[in-house]
Coordinates of C-alpha atoms in Angstrom, one line a residue:
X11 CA 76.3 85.5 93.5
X12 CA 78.4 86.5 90.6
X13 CA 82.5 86.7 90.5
X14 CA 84.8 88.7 88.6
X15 CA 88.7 87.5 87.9
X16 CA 91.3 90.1 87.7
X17 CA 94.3 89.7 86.7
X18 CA 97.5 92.0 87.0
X19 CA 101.4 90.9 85.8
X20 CA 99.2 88.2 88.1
X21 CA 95.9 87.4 88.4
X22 CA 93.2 88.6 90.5
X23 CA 89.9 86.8 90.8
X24 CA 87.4 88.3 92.9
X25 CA 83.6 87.1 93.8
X26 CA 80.7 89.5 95.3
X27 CA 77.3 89.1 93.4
X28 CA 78.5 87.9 90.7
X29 CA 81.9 86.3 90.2
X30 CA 84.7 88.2 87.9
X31 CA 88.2 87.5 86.6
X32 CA 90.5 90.3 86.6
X33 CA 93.9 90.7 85.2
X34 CA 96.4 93.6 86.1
X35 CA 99.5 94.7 84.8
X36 CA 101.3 98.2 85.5
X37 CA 104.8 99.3 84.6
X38 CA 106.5 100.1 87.9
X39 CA 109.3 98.6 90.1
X40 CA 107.4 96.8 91.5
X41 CA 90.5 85.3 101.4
X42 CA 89.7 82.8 102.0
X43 CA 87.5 81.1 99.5
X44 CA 84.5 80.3 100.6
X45 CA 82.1 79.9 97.6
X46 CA 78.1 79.9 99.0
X47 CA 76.1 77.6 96.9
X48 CA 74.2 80.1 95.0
X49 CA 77.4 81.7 93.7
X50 CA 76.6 80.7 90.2
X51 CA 77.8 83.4 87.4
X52 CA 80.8 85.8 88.0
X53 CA 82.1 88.6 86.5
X54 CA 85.8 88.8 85.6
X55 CA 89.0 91.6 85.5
X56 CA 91.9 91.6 83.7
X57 CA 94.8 94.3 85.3
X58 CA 98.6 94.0 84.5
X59 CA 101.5 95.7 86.7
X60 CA 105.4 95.0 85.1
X61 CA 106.8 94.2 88.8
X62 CA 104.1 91.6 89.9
X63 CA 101.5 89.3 88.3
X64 CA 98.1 89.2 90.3
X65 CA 94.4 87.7 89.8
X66 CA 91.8 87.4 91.9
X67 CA 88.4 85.7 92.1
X68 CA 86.1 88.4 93.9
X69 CA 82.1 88.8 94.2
X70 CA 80.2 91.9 93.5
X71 CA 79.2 91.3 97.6
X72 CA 82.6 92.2 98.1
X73 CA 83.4 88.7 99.2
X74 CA 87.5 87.7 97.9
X75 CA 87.5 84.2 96.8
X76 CA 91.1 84.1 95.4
X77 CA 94.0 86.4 95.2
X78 CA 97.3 84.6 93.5
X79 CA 100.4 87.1 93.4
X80 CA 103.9 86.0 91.4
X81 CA 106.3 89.0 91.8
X82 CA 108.9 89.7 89.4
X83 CA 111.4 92.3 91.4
X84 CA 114.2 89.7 91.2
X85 CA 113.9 90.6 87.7
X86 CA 114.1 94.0 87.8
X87 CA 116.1 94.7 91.0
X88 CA 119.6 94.5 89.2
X89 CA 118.3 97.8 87.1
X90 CA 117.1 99.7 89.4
X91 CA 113.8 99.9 88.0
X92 CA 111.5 97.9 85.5
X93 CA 112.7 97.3 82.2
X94 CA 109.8 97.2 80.0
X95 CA 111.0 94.6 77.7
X96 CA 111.4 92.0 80.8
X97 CA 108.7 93.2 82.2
X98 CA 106.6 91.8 79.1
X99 CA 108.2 88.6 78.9
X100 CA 107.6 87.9 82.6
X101 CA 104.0 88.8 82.4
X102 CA 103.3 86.8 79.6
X103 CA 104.8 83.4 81.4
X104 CA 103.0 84.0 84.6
X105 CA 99.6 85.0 82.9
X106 CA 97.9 81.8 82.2
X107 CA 99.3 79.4 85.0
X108 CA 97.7 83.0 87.4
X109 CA 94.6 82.5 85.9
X110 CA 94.4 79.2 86.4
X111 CA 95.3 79.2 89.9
X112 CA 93.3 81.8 90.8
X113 CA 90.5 80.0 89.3
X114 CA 91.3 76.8 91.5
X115 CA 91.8 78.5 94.8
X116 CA 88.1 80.0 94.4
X117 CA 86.6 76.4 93.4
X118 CA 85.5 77.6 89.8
X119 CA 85.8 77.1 86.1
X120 CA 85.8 80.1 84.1
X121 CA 82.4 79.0 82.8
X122 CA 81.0 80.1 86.8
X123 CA 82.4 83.4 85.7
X124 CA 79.6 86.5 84.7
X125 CA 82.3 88.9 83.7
X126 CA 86.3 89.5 83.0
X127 CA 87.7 93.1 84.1
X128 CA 90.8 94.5 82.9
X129 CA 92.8 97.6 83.7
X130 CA 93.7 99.2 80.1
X131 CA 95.5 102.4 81.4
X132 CA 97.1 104.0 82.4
X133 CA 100.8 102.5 82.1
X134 CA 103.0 100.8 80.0
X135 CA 101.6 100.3 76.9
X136 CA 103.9 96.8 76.5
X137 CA 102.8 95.4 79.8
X138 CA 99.4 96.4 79.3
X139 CA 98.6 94.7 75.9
X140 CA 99.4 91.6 77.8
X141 CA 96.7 91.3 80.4
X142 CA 94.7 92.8 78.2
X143 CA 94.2 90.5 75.2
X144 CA 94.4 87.6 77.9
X145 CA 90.9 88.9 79.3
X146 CA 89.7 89.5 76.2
X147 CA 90.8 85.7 74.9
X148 CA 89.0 84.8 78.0
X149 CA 85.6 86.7 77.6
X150 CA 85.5 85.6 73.7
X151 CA 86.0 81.7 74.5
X152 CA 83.2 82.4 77.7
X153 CA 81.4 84.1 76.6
X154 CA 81.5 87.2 79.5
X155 CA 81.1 90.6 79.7
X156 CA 84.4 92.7 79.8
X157 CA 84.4 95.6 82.5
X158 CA 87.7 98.0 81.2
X159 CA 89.0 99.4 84.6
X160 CA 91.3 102.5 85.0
X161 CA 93.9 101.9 87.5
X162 CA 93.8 104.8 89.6
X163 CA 89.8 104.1 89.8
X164 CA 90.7 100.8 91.4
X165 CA 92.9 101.9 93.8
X166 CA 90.3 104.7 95.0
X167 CA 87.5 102.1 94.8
X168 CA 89.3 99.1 96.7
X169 CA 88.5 100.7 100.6
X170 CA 84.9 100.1 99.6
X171 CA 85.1 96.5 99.0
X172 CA 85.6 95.9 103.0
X173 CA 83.9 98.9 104.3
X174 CA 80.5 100.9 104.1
X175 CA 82.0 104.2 102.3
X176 CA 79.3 106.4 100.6
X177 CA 79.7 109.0 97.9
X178 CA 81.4 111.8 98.0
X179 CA 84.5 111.1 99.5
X180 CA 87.6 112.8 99.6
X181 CA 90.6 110.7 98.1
X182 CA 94.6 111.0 98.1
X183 CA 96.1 108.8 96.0
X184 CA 99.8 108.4 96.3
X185 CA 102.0 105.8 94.7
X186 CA 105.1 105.3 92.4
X187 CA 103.5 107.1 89.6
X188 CA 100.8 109.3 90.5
X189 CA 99.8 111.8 93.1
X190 CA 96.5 113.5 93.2
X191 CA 93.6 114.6 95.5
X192 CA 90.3 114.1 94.3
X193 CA 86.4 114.0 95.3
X194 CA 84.4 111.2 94.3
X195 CA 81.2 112.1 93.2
X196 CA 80.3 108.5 92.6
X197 CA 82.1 105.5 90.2
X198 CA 83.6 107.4 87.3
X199 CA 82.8 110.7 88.1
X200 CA 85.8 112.4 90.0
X201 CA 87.2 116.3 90.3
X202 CA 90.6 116.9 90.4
X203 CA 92.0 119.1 93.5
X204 CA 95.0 118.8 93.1
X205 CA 98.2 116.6 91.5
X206 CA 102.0 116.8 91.4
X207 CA 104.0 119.6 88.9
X208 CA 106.4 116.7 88.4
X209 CA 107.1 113.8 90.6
X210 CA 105.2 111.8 92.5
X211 CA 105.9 111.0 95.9
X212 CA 105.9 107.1 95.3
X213 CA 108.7 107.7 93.0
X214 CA 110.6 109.6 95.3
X215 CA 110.8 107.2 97.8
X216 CA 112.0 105.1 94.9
X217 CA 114.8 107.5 94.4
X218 CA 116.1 108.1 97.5
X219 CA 116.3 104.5 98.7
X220 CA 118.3 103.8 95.7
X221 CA 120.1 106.5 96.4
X222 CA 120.8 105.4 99.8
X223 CA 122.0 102.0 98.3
X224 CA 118.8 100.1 99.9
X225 CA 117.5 97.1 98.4
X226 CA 114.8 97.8 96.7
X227 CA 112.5 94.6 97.5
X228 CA 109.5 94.3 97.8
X229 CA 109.8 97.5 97.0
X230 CA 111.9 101.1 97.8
X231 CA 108.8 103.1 99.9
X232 CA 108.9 99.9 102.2
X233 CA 112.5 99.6 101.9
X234 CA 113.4 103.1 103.2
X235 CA 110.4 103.6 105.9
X236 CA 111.8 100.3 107.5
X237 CA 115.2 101.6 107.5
X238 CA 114.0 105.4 108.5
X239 CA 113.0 104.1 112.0
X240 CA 116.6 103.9 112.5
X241 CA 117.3 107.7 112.2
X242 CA 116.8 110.9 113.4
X243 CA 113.9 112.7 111.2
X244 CA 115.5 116.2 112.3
X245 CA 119.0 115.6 111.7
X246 CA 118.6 117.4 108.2
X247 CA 116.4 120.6 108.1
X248 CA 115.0 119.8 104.2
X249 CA 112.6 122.1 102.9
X250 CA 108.8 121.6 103.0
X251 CA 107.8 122.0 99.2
X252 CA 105.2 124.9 97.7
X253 CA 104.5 126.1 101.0
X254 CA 104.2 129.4 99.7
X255 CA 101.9 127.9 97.2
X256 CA 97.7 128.1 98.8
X257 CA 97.1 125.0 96.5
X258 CA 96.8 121.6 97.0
X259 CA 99.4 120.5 94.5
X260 CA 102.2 118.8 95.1
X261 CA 106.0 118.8 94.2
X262 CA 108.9 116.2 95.0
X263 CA 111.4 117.2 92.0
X264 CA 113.3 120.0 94.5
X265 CA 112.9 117.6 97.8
X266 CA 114.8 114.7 95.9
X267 CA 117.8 117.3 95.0
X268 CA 118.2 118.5 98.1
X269 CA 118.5 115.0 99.4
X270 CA 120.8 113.9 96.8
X271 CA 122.9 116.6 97.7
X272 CA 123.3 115.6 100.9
X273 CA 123.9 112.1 100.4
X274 CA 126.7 113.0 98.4
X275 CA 128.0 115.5 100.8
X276 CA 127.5 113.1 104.5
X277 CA 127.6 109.4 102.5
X278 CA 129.6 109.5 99.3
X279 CA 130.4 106.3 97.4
X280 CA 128.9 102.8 98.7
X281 CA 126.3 102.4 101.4
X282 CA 128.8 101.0 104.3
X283 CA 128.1 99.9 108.2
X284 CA 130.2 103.3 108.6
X285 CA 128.0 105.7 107.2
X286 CA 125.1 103.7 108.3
X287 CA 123.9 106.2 110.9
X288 CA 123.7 109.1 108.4
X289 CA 122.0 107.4 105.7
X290 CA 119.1 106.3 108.2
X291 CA 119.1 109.9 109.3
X292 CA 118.4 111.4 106.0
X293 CA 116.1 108.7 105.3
X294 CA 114.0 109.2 108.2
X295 CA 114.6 113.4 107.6
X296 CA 113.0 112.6 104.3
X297 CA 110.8 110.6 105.2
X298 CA 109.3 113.4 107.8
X299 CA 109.5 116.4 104.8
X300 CA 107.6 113.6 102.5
X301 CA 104.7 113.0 104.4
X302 CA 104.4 116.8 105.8
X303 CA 104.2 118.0 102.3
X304 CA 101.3 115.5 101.7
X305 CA 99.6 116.1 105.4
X306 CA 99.6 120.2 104.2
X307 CA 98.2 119.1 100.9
X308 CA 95.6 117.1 102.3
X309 CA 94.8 119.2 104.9
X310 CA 93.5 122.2 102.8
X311 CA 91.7 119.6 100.5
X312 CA 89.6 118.6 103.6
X313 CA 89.0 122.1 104.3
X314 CA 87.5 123.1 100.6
X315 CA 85.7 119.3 100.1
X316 CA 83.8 120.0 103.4
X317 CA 82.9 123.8 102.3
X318 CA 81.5 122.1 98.7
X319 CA 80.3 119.0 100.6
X320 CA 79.1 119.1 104.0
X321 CA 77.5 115.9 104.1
X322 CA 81.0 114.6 103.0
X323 CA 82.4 111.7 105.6
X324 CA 85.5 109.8 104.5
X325 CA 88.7 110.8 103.6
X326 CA 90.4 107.5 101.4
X327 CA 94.3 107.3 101.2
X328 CA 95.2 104.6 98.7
X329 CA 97.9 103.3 96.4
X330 CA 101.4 101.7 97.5
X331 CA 102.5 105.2 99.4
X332 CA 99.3 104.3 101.6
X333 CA 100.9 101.6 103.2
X334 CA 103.2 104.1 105.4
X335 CA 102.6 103.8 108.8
X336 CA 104.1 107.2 109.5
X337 CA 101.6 108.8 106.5
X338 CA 98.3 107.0 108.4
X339 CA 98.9 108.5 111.5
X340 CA 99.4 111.7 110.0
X341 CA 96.4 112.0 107.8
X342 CA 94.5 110.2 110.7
X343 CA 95.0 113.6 112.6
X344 CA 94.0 115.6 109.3
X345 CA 90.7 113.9 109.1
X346 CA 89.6 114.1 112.8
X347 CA 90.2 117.9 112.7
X348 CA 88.1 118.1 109.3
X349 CA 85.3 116.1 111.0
X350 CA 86.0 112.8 108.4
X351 CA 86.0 109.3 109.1
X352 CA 89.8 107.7 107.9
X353 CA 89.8 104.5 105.1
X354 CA 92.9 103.2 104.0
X355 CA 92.4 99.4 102.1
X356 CA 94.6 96.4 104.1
X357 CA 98.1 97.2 103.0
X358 CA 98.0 93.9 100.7
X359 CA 95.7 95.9 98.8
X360 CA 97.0 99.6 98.6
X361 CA 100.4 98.2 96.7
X362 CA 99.0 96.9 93.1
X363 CA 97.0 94.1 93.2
X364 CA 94.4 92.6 90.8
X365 CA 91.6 92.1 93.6
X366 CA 91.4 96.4 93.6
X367 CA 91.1 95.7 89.8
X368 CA 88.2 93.3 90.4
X369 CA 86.0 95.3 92.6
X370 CA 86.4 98.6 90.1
X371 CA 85.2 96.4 87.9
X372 CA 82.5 95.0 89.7
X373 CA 80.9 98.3 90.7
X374 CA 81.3 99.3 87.0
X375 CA 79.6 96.2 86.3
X376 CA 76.4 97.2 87.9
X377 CA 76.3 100.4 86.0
X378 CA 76.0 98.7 83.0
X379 CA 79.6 100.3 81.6
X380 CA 80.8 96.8 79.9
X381 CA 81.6 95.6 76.8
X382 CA 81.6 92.5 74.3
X383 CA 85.2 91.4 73.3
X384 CA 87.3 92.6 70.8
X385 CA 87.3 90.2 68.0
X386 CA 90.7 91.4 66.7
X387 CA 93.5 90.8 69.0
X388 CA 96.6 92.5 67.2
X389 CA 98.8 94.7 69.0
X390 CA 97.7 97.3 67.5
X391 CA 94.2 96.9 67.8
X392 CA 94.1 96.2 71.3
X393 CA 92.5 99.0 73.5
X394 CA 95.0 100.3 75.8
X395 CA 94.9 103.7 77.2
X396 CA 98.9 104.2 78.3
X397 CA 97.8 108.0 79.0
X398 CA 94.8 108.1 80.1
X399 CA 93.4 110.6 83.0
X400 CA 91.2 109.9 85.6
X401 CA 89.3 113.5 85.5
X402 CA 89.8 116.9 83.2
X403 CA 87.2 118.2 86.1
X404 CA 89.7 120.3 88.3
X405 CA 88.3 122.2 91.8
X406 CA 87.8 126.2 90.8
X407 CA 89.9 127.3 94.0
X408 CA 92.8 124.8 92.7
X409 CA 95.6 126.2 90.6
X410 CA 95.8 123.9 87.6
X411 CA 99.0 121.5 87.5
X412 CA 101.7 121.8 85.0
X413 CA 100.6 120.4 81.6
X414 CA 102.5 118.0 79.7
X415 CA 102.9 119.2 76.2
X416 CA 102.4 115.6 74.6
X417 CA 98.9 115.5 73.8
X418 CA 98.6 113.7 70.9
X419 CA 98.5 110.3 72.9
X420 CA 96.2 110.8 75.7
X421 CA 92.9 109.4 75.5
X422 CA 89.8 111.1 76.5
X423 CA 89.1 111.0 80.7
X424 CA 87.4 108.7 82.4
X425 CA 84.8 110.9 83.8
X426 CA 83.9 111.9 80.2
X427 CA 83.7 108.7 79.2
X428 CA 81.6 107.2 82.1
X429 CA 79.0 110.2 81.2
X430 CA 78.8 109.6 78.0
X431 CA 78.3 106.3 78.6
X432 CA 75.6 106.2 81.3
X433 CA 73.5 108.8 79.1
X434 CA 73.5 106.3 75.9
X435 CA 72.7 103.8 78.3
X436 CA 69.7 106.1 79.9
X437 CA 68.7 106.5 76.2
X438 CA 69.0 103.2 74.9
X439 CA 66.5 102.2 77.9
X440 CA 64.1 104.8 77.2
X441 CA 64.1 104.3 73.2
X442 CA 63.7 100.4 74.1
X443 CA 61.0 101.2 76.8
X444 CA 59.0 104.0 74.2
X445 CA 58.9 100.7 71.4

C-alpha cells in the first residue's frame, strides 16, 4: 500500500496504495489509522490554506490514515478576513510540528512515504511558498516523488476517495473564492460551463455575515446558515441574479448590494438582541436567493452535460459552500430530475483540508504526472501558480465569463498542462519501448 502526506496551513497525510504526505495552504478566512502490514511506501502532498493548517496520511486505496488540522481564525477574526502577512507567519509555525503529527497518528516515518503532494495554486502566493518548499524539503531529504496538485482539482476529486464515481461527472464547485460548473472528462481534463462574472458565492456569504455583525468562526457560510434558521427566507423579496441570462454563469456582486442596502435601511449600526429578528430574516432571505441562483445554474448545466454525455451519472457539489444543508437538498432535487446520482464529500472535507489535497495527488500519482524536487528553494524560484485555472476548455452553448484584464501572471491551465504531460509521457514510453 503506498501513502501520500498532504499538508495545508496544516498537514494532511493520506494512505491508499501507496502512502503520501500532503501539505495545503490557501489564502482565505478561513480516520482512523489503521495501517495493514503491507502498507510499505507512500506517496505524499503538500497543500497550504492561510486560515487553517492541515496534513493528512492517506493511501492511494482511498484509505485516511491521519488528518491533523490547527486553525488560525482567532488570528484573523479581528480583521475580518486573512491578513496575508499573519497568515504566513502562522503557517510557517504550525508546518513542521503538522507534519510530524500527522506522521505519528498514521504510525509512519516519512521514510514509509512513496510520494509528497502539494497544492501550488491557485491562491496566495505568500501562503503558498510555505507549504510548498516544506514538501519539497521533504521529498529532497526522502527521497519521494512530488505530485503538484491544483486546489480546485482536489476539491472536485475528494467525493471519489469514499465513493465509486466514474468519469464524466458533472461538478459545481462553490466556496469563498471560486464558483464554477464543470464536466470532468477524467483527472486533469475539465470543460468549463460556466463561472462567476465577479463574486463568488462563498465570498458572499462571507460578506453578508459580517455585515450582519456574526462571528465569523469557523467560518461566515456556517456562521450565517446557523443563524438563517432563525428567520423568515421571504421576508425580503431580493432579486434572483442573471435570470434573464440562458447561461450557466453566475453573479453575487448585485445580490450582496441589495442586501447591504437593507441592512442599513432595517438594522443600522451594531448587531443588537433588538434588531435580532431582522438580521436572521435577511439572512435566511439571502440565504434562499443564494442557493436559487446556484439551483438555476446547476439546473441547466445538468440539462446540456446529459445532452453531450448520456452515459453521464453523478453530479459532485464540493468546496466549503457544499457544506449547506439547505444547498444539498436543493441540488438533490436538480439531480433526480436530470436522472444523476448526488455526491457531496463529508463536510470535514468540502471546507479546505489537506486529505482532498492528498487524494488529487494520489490519482495524479498513478498517471505518472510527478516530479523530482526542486533543488533551489528561494522564493523566487519556488513553483507557485497564484493564478492558475483549472480549464481554458469552456462548453460551446456557455457564454464566456468576464475576463480579467491581468494576464501577465496567470500560468498556463491545468488541462493543457495534464495533456501535454501525458503525451511526453506516452512518448517517452514508446521511444524507451522502440530502443
Amino acid at each position: 500500500m503506498s501513502n501520500v502526506l498532504m499538508c495545508r496551513t496544516c498537514c494532511i497525510i493520506r494512505p491508499q496504495m501507496q502512502r503520501f504526505l500532503a501539505h495545503t495552504f490557501k489564502q482565505s478566512l478561513r480516520r482512523d489509522p489503521s495501517v495493514s502490514g503491507n502498507a510499505i511506501r507512500h506517496p505524499c502532498h503538500l497543500r497550504y490554506c492561510s486560515a487553517l493548517a492541515g496534513v493528512a496520511v492517506v493511501s492511494t486505496s482511498g484509505r485516511i490514515f491521519s488528518d491533523t488540522l490547527v486553525s488560525q481564525a482567532d488570528v484573523h477574526a479581528a480583521y475580518g478576513g486573512v491578513v496575508p502577512n499573519l497568515a504566513m507567519e502562522a503557517h510557517k509555525a504550525a508546518m513542521d510540528s503538522c507534519v510530524e503529527d500527522a506522521l505519528q497518528q498514521a504510525g509512519v516515518t516519512a521514510q514509509d512515504l512513496s510520494a509528497v503532494a502539494v497544492s501550488v495554486g491557485p491562491g496566495l502566493s505568500l501562503c503558498l511558498q510555505v507549504g510548498v518548499r516544506k514538501a519539497h524539503q521533504l521529498a529532497q531529504q526522502h527521497q519521494l516523488k512530488l505530485v503538484p496538485v491544483h486546489h480546485m482539482e482536489a476539491h472536485a476529486l475528494v467525493a471519489r476517495l469514499a465513493a465509486d464515481v466514474p468519469f464524466p461527472f458533472l461538478c459545481m464547485l462553490v466556496s469563498g473564492g471560486h464558483n464554477m460548473l464543470l464536466v470532468a472528462h477524467a483527472v486533469g481534463d475539465y470543460t468549463l460551463m460556466g463561472s462567476t462574472l465577479d463574486d463568488s458565492v462563498g465570498e458572499a456569504f462571507d460578506k453578508i455575515a459580517r455585515l450582519l455583525g456574526l462571528d465569523l468562526r469557523p467560518n461566515g457560510g456556517a456562521a450565517l446558515e446557523a443563524f438563517a434558521k432563525r428567520g423568515d427566507p421571504h421576508r425580503y423579496p431580493f432579486p434572483v441574479p442573471l435570470r434573464r441570462n440562458s447561461d450557466c454563469n453566475f453573479s453575487y456582486a448585485g445580490l450582496k448590494n441589495s442586501v447591504r442596502l437593507a441592512i442599513q435601511a432595517e438594522a443600522p449600526g451594531e448587531a443588537t438582541a433588538a434588531n435580532e429578528q431582522v438580521r436572521a430574516d435577511i439572512a435566511a432571505s439571502f440565504q434562499r436567493v443564494a442557493i436559487t441562483h446556484l439551483t438555476e445554474r446547476c439546473c441547466r448545466a445538468a440539462v446540456w452535460a446529459k445532452e453531450s454525455h448520456p452515459d453521464m451519472q453523478t453530479l459532485i457539489v464540493a468546496g466549503g459552500v457544499a457544506c449547506n444543508q439547505t444547498l444539498r437538498a436543493s441540488l438533490d432535487d436538480v439531480a433526480q430530475e436530470a436522472g444523476l446520482n448526488l455526491v457531496c464529500p463529508p463536510a470535514r472535507l468540502c471546507t479546505d483540508n489537506g486529505v482532498m489535497v492528498a487524494w488529487a495527488g494520489a490519482e495524479r500519482l498513478q498517471l505518472g504526472l510527478w516530479q523530482s524536487p526542486q533543488q533551489d528553494l528561494g522564493a523566487g524560484a519556488l513553483d507557485v501558480r497564484p493564478r492558475w485555472p483549472l480549464t481554458d476548455r469552456r462548453d460551446s452553448r456557455s457564454m464566456p465569463a468576464k475576463k480579467s484584464m491581468r494576464k501577465s501572471r496567470i500560468f498556463t491551465s491545468l488541462t493543457d498542462l495534464t495533456a501535454e504531460a501525458l503525451s511526453s509521457n506516452q512518448h517517452h514510453r514508446a521511444t524507451t519501448a522502440a530502443l
